[in-house]
mmCIF file of C-alpha atoms in Angstrom:
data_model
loop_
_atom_site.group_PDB
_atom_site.id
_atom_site.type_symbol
_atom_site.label_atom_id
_atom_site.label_comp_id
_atom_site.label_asym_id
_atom_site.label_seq_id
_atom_site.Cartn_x
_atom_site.Cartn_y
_atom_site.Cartn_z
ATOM 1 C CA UNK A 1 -15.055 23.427 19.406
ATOM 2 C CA UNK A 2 -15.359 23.764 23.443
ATOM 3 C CA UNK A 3 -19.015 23.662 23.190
ATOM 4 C CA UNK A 4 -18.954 20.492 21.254
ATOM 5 C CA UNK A 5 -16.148 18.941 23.102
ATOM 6 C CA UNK A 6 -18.377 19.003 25.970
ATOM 7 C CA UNK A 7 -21.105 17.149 25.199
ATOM 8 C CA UNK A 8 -18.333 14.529 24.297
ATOM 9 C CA UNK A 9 -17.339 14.470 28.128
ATOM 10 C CA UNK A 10 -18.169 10.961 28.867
ATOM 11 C CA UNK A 11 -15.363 9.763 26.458
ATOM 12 C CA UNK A 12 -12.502 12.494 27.156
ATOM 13 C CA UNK A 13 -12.552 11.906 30.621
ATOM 14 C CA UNK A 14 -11.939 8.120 30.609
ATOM 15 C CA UNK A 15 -9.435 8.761 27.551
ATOM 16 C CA UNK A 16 -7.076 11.321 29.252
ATOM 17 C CA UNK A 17 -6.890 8.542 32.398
ATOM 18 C CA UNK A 18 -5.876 5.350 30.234
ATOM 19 C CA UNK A 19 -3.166 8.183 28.991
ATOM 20 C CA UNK A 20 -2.123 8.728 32.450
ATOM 21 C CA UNK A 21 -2.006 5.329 33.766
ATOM 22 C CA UNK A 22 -0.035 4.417 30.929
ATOM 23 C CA UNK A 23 2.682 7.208 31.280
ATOM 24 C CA UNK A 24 2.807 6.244 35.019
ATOM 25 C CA UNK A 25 4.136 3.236 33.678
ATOM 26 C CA UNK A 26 6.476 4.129 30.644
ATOM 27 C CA UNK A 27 6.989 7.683 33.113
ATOM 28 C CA UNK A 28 9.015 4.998 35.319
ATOM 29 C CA UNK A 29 10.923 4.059 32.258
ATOM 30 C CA UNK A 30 11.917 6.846 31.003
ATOM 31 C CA UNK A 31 10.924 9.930 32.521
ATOM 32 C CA UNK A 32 7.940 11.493 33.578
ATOM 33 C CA UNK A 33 8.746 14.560 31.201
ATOM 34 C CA UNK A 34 9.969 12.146 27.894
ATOM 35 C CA UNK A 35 8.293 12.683 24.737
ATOM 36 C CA UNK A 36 8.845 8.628 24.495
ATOM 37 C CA UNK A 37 7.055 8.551 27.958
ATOM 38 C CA UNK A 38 3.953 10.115 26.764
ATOM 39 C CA UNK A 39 4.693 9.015 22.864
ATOM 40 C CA UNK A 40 4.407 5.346 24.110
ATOM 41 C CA UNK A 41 1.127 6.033 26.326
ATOM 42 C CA UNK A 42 -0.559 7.291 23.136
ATOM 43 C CA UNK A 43 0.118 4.331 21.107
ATOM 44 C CA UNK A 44 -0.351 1.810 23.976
ATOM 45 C CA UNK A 45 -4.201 3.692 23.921
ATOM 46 C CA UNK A 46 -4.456 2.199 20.228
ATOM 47 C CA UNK A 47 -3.950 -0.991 21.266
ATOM 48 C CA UNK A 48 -6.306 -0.929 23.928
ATOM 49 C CA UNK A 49 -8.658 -0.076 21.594
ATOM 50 C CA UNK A 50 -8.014 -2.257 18.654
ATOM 51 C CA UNK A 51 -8.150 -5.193 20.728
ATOM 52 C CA UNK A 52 -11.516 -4.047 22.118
ATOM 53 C CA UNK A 53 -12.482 -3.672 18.820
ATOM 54 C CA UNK A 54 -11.604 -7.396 17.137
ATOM 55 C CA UNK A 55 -14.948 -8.684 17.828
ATOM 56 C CA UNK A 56 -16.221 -5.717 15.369
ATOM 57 C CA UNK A 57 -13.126 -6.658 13.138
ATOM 58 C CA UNK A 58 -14.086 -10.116 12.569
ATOM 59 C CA UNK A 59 -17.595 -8.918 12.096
ATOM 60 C CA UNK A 60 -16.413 -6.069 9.466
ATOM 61 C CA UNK A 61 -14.206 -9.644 7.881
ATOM 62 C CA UNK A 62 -17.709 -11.158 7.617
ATOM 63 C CA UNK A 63 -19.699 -8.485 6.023
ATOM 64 C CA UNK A 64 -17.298 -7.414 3.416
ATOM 65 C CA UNK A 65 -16.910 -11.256 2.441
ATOM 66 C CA UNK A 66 -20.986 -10.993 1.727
ATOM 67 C CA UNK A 67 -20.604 -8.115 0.222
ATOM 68 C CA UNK A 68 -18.205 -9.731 -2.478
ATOM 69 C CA UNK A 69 -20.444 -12.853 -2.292
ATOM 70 C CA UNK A 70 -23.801 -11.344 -3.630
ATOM 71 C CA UNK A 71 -22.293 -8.425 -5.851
ATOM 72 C CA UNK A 72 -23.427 -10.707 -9.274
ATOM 73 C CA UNK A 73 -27.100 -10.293 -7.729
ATOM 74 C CA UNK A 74 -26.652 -7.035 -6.870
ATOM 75 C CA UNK A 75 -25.734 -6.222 -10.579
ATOM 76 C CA UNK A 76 -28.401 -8.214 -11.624
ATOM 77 C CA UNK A 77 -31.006 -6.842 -9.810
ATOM 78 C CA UNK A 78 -29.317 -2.733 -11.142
ATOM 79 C CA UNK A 79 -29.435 -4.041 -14.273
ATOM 80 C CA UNK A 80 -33.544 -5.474 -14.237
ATOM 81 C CA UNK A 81 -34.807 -2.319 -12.294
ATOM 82 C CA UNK A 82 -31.857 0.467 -14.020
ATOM 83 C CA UNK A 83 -35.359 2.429 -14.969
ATOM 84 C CA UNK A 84 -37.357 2.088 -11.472
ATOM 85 C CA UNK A 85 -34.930 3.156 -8.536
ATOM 86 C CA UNK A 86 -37.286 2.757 -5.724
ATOM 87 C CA UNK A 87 -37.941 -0.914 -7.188
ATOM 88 C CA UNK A 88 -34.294 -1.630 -7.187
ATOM 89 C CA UNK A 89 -33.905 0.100 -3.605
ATOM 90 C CA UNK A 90 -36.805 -2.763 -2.042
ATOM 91 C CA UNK A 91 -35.005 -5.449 -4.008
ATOM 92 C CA UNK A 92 -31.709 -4.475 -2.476
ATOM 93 C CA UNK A 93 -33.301 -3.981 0.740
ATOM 94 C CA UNK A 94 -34.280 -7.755 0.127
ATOM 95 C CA UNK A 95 -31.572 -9.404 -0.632
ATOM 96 C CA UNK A 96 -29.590 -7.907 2.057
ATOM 97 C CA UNK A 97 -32.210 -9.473 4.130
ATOM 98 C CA UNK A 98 -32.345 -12.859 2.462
ATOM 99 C CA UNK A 99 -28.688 -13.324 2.507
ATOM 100 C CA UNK A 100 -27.916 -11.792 6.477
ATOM 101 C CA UNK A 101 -25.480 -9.072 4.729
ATOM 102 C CA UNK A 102 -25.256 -5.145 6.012
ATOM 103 C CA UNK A 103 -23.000 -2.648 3.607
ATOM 104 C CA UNK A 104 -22.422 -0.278 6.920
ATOM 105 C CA UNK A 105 -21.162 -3.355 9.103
ATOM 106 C CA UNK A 106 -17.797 -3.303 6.934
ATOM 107 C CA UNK A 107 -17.191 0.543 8.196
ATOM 108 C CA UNK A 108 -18.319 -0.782 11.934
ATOM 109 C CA UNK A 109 -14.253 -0.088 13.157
ATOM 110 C CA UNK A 110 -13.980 2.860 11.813
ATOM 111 C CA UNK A 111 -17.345 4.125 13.165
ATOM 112 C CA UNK A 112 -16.321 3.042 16.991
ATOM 113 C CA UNK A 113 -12.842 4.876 16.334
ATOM 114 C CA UNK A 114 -14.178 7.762 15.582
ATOM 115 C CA UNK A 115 -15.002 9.088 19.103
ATOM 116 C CA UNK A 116 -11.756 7.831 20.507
ATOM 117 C CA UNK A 117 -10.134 9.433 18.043
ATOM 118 C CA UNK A 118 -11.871 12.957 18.165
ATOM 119 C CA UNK A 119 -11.306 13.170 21.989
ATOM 120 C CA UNK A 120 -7.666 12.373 21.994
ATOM 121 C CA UNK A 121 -7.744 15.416 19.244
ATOM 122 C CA UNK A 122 -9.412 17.458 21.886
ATOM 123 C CA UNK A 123 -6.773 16.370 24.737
ATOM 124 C CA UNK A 124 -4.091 17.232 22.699
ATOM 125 C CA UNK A 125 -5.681 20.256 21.320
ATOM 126 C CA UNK A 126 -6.094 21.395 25.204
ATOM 127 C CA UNK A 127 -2.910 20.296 26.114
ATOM 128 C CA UNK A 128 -1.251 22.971 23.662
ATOM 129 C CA UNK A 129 -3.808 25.465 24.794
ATOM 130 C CA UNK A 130 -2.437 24.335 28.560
ATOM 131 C CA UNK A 131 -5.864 23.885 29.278
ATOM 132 C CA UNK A 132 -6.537 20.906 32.037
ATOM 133 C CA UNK A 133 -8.728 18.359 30.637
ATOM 134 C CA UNK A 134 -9.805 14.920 32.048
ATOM 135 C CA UNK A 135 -6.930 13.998 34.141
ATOM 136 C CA UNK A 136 -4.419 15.810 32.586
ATOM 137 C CA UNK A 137 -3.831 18.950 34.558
ATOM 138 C CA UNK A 138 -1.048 20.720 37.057
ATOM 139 C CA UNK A 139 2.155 19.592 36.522
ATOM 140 C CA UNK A 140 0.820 16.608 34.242
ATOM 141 C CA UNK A 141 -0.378 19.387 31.850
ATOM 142 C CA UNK A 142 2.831 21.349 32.369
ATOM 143 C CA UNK A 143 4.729 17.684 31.191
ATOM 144 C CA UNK A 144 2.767 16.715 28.795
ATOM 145 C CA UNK A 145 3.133 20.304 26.813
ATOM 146 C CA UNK A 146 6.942 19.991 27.269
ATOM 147 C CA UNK A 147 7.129 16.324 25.396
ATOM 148 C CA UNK A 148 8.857 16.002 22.021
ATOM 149 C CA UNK A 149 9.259 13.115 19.854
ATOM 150 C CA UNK A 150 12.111 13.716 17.741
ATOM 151 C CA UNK A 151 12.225 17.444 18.515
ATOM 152 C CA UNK A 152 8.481 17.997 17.725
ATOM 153 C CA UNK A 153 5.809 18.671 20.564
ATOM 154 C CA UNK A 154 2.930 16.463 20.900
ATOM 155 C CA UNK A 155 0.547 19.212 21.088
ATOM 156 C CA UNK A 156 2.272 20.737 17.754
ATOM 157 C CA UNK A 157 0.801 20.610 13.733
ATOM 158 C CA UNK A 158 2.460 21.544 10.444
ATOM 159 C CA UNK A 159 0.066 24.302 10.323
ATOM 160 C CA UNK A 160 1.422 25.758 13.473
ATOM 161 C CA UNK A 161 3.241 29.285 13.217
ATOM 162 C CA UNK A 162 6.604 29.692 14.353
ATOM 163 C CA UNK A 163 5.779 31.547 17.697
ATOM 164 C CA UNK A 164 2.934 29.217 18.535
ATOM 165 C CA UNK A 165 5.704 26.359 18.323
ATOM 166 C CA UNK A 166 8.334 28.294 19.773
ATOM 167 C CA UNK A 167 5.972 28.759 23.043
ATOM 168 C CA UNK A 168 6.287 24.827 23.209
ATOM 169 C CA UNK A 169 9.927 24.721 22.936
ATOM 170 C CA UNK A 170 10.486 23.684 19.549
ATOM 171 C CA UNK A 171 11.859 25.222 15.754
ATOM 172 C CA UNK A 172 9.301 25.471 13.129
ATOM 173 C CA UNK A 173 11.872 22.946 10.744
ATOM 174 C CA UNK A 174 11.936 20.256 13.586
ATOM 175 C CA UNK A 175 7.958 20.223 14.215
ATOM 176 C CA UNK A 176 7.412 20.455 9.934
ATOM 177 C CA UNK A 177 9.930 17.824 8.842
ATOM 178 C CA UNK A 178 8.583 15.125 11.714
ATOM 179 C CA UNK A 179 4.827 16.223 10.978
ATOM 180 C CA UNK A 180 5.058 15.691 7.146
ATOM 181 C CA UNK A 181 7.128 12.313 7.478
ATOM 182 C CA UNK A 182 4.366 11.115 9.866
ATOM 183 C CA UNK A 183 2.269 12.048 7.230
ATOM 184 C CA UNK A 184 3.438 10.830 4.417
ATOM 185 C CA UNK A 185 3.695 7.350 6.351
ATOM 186 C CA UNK A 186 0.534 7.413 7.847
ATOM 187 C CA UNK A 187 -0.741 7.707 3.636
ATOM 188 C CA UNK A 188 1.389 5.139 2.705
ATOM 189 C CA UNK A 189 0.171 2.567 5.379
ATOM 190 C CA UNK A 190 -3.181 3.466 4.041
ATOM 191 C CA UNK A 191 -2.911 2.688 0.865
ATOM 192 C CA UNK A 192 -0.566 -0.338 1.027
ATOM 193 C CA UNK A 193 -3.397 -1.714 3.268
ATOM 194 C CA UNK A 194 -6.200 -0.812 0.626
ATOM 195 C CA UNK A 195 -3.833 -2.088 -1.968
ATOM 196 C CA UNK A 196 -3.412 -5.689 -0.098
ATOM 197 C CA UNK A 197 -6.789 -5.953 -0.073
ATOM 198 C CA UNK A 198 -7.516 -5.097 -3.614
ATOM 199 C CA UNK A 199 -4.738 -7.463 -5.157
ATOM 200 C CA UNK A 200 -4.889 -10.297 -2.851
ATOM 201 C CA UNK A 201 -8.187 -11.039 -1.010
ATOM 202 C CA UNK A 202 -10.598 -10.198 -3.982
ATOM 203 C CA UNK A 203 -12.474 -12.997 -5.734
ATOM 204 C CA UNK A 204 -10.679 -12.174 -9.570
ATOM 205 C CA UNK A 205 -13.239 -14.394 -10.677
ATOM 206 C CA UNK A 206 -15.804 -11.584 -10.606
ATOM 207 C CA UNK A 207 -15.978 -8.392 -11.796
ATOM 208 C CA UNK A 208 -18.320 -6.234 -10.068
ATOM 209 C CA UNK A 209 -18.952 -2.315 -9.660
ATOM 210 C CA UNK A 210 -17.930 -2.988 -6.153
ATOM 211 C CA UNK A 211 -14.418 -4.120 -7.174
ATOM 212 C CA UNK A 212 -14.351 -0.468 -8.561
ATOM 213 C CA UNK A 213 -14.838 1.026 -5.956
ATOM 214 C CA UNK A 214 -12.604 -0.427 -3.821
ATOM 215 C CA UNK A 215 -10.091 0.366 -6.389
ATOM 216 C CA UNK A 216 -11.056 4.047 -6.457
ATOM 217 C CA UNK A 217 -11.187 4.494 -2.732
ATOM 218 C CA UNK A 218 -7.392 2.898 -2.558
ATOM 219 C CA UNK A 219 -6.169 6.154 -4.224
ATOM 220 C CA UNK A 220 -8.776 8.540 -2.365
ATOM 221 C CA UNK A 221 -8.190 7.348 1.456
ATOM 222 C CA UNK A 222 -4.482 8.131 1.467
ATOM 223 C CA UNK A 223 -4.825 11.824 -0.378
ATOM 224 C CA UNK A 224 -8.123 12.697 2.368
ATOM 225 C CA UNK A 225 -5.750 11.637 5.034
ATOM 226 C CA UNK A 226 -2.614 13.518 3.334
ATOM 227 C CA UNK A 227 -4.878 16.737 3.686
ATOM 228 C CA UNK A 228 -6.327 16.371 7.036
ATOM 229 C CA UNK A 229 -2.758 15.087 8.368
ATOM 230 C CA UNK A 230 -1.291 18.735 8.240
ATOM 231 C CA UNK A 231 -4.003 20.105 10.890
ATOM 232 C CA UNK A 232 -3.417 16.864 13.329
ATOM 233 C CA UNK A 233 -1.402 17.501 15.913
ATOM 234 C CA UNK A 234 1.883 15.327 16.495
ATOM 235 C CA UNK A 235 0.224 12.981 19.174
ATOM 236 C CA UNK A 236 -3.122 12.447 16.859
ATOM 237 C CA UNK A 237 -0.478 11.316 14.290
ATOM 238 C CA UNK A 238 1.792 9.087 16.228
ATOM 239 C CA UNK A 239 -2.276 7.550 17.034
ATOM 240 C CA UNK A 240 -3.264 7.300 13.495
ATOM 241 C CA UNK A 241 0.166 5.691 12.242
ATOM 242 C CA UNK A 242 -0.298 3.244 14.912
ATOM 243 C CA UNK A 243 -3.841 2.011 14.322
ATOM 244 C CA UNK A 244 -2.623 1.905 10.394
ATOM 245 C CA UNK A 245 0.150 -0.326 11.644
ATOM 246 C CA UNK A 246 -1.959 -2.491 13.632
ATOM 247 C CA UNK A 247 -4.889 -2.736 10.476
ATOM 248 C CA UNK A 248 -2.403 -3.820 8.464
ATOM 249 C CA UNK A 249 -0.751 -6.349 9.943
ATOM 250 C CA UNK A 250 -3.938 -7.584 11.517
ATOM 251 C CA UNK A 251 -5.252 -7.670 7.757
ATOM 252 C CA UNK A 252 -2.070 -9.730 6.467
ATOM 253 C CA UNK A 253 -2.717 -12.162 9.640
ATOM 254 C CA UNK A 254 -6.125 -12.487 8.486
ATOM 255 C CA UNK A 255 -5.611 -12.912 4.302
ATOM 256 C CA UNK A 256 -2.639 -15.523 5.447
ATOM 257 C CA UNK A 257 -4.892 -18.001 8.248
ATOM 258 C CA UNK A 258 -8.787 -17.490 6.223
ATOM 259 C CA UNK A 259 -8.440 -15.841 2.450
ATOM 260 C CA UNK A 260 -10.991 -14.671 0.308
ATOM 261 C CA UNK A 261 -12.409 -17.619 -1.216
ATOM 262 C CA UNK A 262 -11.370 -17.041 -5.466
ATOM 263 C CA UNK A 263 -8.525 -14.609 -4.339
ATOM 264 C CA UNK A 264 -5.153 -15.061 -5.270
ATOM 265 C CA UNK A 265 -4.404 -15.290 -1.598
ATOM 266 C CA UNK A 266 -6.631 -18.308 -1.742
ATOM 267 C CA UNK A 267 -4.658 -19.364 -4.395
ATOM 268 C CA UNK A 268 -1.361 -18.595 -2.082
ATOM 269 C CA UNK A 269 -2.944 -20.688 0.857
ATOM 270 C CA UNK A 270 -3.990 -23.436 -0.723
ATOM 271 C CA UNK A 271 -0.549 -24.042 -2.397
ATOM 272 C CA UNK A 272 1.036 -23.548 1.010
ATOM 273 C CA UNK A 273 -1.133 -26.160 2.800
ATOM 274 C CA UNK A 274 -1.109 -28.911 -0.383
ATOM 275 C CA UNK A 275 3.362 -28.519 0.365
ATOM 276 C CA UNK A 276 2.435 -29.254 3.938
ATOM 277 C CA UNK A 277 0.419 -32.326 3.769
ATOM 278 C CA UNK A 278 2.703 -33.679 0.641
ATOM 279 C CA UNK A 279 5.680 -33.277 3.641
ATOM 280 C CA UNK A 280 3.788 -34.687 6.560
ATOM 281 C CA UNK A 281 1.201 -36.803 4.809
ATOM 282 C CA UNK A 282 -2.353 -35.439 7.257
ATOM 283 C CA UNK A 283 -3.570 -32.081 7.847
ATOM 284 C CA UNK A 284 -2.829 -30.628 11.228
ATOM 285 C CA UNK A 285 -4.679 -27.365 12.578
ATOM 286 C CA UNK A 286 -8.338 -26.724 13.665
ATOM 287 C CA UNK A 287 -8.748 -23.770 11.572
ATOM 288 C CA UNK A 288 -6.900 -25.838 8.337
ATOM 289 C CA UNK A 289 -9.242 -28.422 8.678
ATOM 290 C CA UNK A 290 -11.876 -26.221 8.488
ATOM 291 C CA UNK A 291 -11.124 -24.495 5.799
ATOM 292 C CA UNK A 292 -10.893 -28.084 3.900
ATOM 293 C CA UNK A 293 -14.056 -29.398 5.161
ATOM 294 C CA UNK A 294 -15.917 -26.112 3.483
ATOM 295 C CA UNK A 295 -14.504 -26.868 0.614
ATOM 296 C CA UNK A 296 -15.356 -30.298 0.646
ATOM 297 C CA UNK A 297 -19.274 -29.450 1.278
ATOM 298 C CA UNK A 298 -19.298 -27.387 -2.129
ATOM 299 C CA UNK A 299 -18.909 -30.178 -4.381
ATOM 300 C CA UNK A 300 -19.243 -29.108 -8.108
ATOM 301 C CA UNK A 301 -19.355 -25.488 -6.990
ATOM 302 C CA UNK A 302 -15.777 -25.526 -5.944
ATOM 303 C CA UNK A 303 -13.780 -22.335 -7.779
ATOM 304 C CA UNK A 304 -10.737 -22.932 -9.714
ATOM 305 C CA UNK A 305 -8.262 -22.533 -6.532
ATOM 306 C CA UNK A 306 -10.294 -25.069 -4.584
ATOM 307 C CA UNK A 307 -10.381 -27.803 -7.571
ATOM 308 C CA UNK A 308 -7.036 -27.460 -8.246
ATOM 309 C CA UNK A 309 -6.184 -28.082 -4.423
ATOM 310 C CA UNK A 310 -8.343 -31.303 -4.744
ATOM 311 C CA UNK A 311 -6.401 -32.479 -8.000
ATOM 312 C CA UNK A 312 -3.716 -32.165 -5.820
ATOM 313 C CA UNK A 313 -4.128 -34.049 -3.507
ATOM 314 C CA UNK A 314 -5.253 -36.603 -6.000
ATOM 315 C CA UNK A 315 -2.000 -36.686 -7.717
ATOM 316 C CA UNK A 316 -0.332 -37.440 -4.039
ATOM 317 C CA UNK A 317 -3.421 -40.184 -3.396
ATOM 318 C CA UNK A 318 -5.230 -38.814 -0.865
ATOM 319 C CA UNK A 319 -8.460 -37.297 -0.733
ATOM 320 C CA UNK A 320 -10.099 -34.542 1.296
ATOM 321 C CA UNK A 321 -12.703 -35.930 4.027
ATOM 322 C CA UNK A 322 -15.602 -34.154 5.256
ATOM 323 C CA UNK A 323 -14.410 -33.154 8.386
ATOM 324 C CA UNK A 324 -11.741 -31.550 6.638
ATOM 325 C CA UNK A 325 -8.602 -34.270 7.217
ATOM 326 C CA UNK A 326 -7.142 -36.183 4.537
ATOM 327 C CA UNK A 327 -6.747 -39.702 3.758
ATOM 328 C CA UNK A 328 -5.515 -42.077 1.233
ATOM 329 C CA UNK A 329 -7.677 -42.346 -1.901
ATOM 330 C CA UNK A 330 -9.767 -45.350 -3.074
ATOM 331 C CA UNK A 331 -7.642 -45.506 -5.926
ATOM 332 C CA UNK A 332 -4.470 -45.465 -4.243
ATOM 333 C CA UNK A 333 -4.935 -47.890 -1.988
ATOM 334 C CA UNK A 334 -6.102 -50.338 -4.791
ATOM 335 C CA UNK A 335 -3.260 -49.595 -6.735
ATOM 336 C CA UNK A 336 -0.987 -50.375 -3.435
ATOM 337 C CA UNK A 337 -3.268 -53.679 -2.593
ATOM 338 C CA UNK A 338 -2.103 -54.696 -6.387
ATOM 339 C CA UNK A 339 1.321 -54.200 -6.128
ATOM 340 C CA UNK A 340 1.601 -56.186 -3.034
ATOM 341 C CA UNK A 341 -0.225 -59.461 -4.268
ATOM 342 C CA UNK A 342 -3.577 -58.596 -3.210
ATOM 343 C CA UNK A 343 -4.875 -58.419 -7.162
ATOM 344 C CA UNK A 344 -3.282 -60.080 -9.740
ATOM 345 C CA UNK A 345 -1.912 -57.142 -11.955
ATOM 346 C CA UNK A 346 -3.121 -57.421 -15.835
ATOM 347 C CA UNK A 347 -0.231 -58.902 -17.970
ATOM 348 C CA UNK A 348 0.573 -57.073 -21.130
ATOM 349 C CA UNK A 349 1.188 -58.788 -24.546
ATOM 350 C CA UNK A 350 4.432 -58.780 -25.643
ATOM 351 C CA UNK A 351 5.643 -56.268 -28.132
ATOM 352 C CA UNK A 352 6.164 -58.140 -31.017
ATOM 353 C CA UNK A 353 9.430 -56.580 -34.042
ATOM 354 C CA UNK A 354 8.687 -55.328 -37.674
ATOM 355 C CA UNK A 355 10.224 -58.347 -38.924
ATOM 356 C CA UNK A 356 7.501 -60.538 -36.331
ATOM 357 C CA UNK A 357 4.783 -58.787 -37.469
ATOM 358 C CA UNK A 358 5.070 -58.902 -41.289
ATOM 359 C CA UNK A 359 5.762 -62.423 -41.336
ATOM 360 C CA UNK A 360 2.495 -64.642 -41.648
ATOM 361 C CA UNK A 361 2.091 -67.173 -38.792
ATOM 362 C CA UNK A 362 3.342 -71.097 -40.517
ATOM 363 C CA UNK A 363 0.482 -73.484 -40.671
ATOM 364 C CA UNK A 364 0.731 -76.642 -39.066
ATOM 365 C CA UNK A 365 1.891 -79.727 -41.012
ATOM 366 C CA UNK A 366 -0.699 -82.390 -42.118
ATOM 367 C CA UNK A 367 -0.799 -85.707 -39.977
ATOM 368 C CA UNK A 368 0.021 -88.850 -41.700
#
């Protein structure tokens, strides 16, 4: 583990000092020895990260939306080349090409995580070995090994035996109940994300091996993490519960603003914003009016969320524009010319009785 560790250098060092700048500052607040102190610097260090990491978020957003896109070719092609695998590999290879798409850019995040996350293992790992790492040494060391959160040591794992956790200050129950609550969160966050994703920003419209998968790997993740949680120490955990927290709510921002196009959250959106402009009669919102003007440009090949959003704002007589406002319909505002004199309206017959329309119509008398 050392021996590894150390070609990993380059990212320890400048890990353990964004930890200790950050517990100068919540140190201040409250206490240089506080298991909140240290707690807080950890988590702050995810959110440094994630928002370094948006630009590959938005990029992951992207691929995984192409993914979904070209999944009936994909099949297609399986299906034409099922006997020829090398054949079916180039034509993958080539439509991936054509169409700008890349399968690994959807597990880009998690790739630039991973060394983050392996050296804040190894700082904790040293810090409950009180071994100075990075920045962390002398009396920071000596603090950092005597921080609890909720009566558990950062540097502590369910795995841990009683003596090793009584060296750090702690009772086997404390460090076992706040380790296995941590991880049964950290699963749960896991999979409610997955499941989001699965039963809200998936084009239902088509059913593809992919969808599968995604299905199978929303009841995997959370049982892989469930087993690797109980040899993470406390601190790794507080940092995976975190960056959980932070996917999932950056996912629900995401399927709420720019949906899946076919998804039920599509579905969700579009109802929301046809409420909207029946309230306030015009769109409002760069990103709203973009998402109406690409709906606009597909014409006939509109899915059944997006035509129903354009009925709808037939039925209220107004029509979506091209550069995605709304305005009144041709229709309506011939119907409204007519009903203020500007076209005579069409008169209708008079209904006529039973009685009227039985009787034959008198013929006129001769003239003398």
């Amino acid at each position: 583990m050392d021996t590894i560790a150390s070609w990993f250098t380059f990212i320890t060092t400048p890990v353990s000092w964004i930890i200790v700048q950050f517990h100068k500052l919540y140190g201040a607040m409250f206490g240089a020895d506080s298991g909140w102190a240290w707690g807080l610097s950890i988590v702050s260090l995810v959110i440094l990260i994630r928002i370094c990491l948006i630009p590959l978020f938005v990029k992951q957003i992207k691929a995984t939306r192409g993914m979904q896109a070209i999944q009936p070719k994909m099949k297609a092609i399986q299906e034409r080349y099922k006997n020829d695998k090398q054949r079916q590999s180039e034509e993958m290879m080539k439509l991936y090409k054509e169409t700008g798409t890349n399968p690994l850019s959807s597990c880009l995040p998690i790739l630039a995580q991973s060394p983050f996350f392996f050296a804040l293992y190894h700082v904790l790992a040293s810090i409950a070995n009180g071994t100075p790492i990075g920045q962390i040494d002398g009396a920071l060391l000596e603090s950092a090994r005597n921080a609890h959160i909720f009566g558990a040591p950062l540097a502590s794992k369910f795995t841990d035996s009683a003596d090793k956790v009584a060296a750090l200050g702690a009772s086997i129950t404390d460090v076992r109940v706040v380790t296995a609550v941590m991880i049964v969160l950290m699963s749960l966050s896991q999979f409610y994300t997955q499941r989001q994703l699965m039963q809200k920003n998936v084009d239902l419209s088509v059913k593809t091996p992919f969808m599968q998968q995604q299905k199978m790997l929303m009841y995997i993740f959370p049982v892989i993490f469930a087993v690797m949680g109980i040899n993470f120490p406390v601190g790794v955990l507080v940092y995976w519960l975190t960056t959980n927290l932070w996917t999932m709510g950056q996912q629900m921002f995401v399927i709420s603003r720019n949906p899946t196009p076919g998804s039920l959250a599509q579905d969700q959106y579009l109802t929301r914003l046809l409420k909207q402009i029946g309230a306030h009669g015009q769109l409002k919102g760069r990103g709203k009016k973009k998402i109406v003007a690409a709906i606009v440009a597909k014409g006939p090949d509109r899915n059944d969320n997006e035509r129903k959003f354009i009925t709808g704002l037939t039925k209220q007589g107004l029509a979506a524009q091209a550069d995605g406002s709304v305005a009144k319909s041709v229709e309506a505002t011939v119907d409204a010319d007519a009903a203020g004199g500007g076209a005579p309206k069409r008169q209708q017959p008079k209904r006529q009785s039973k009685s009227q329309r039985q009787t034959p119509p008198s013929k006129p008398s001769p003239k003398k």
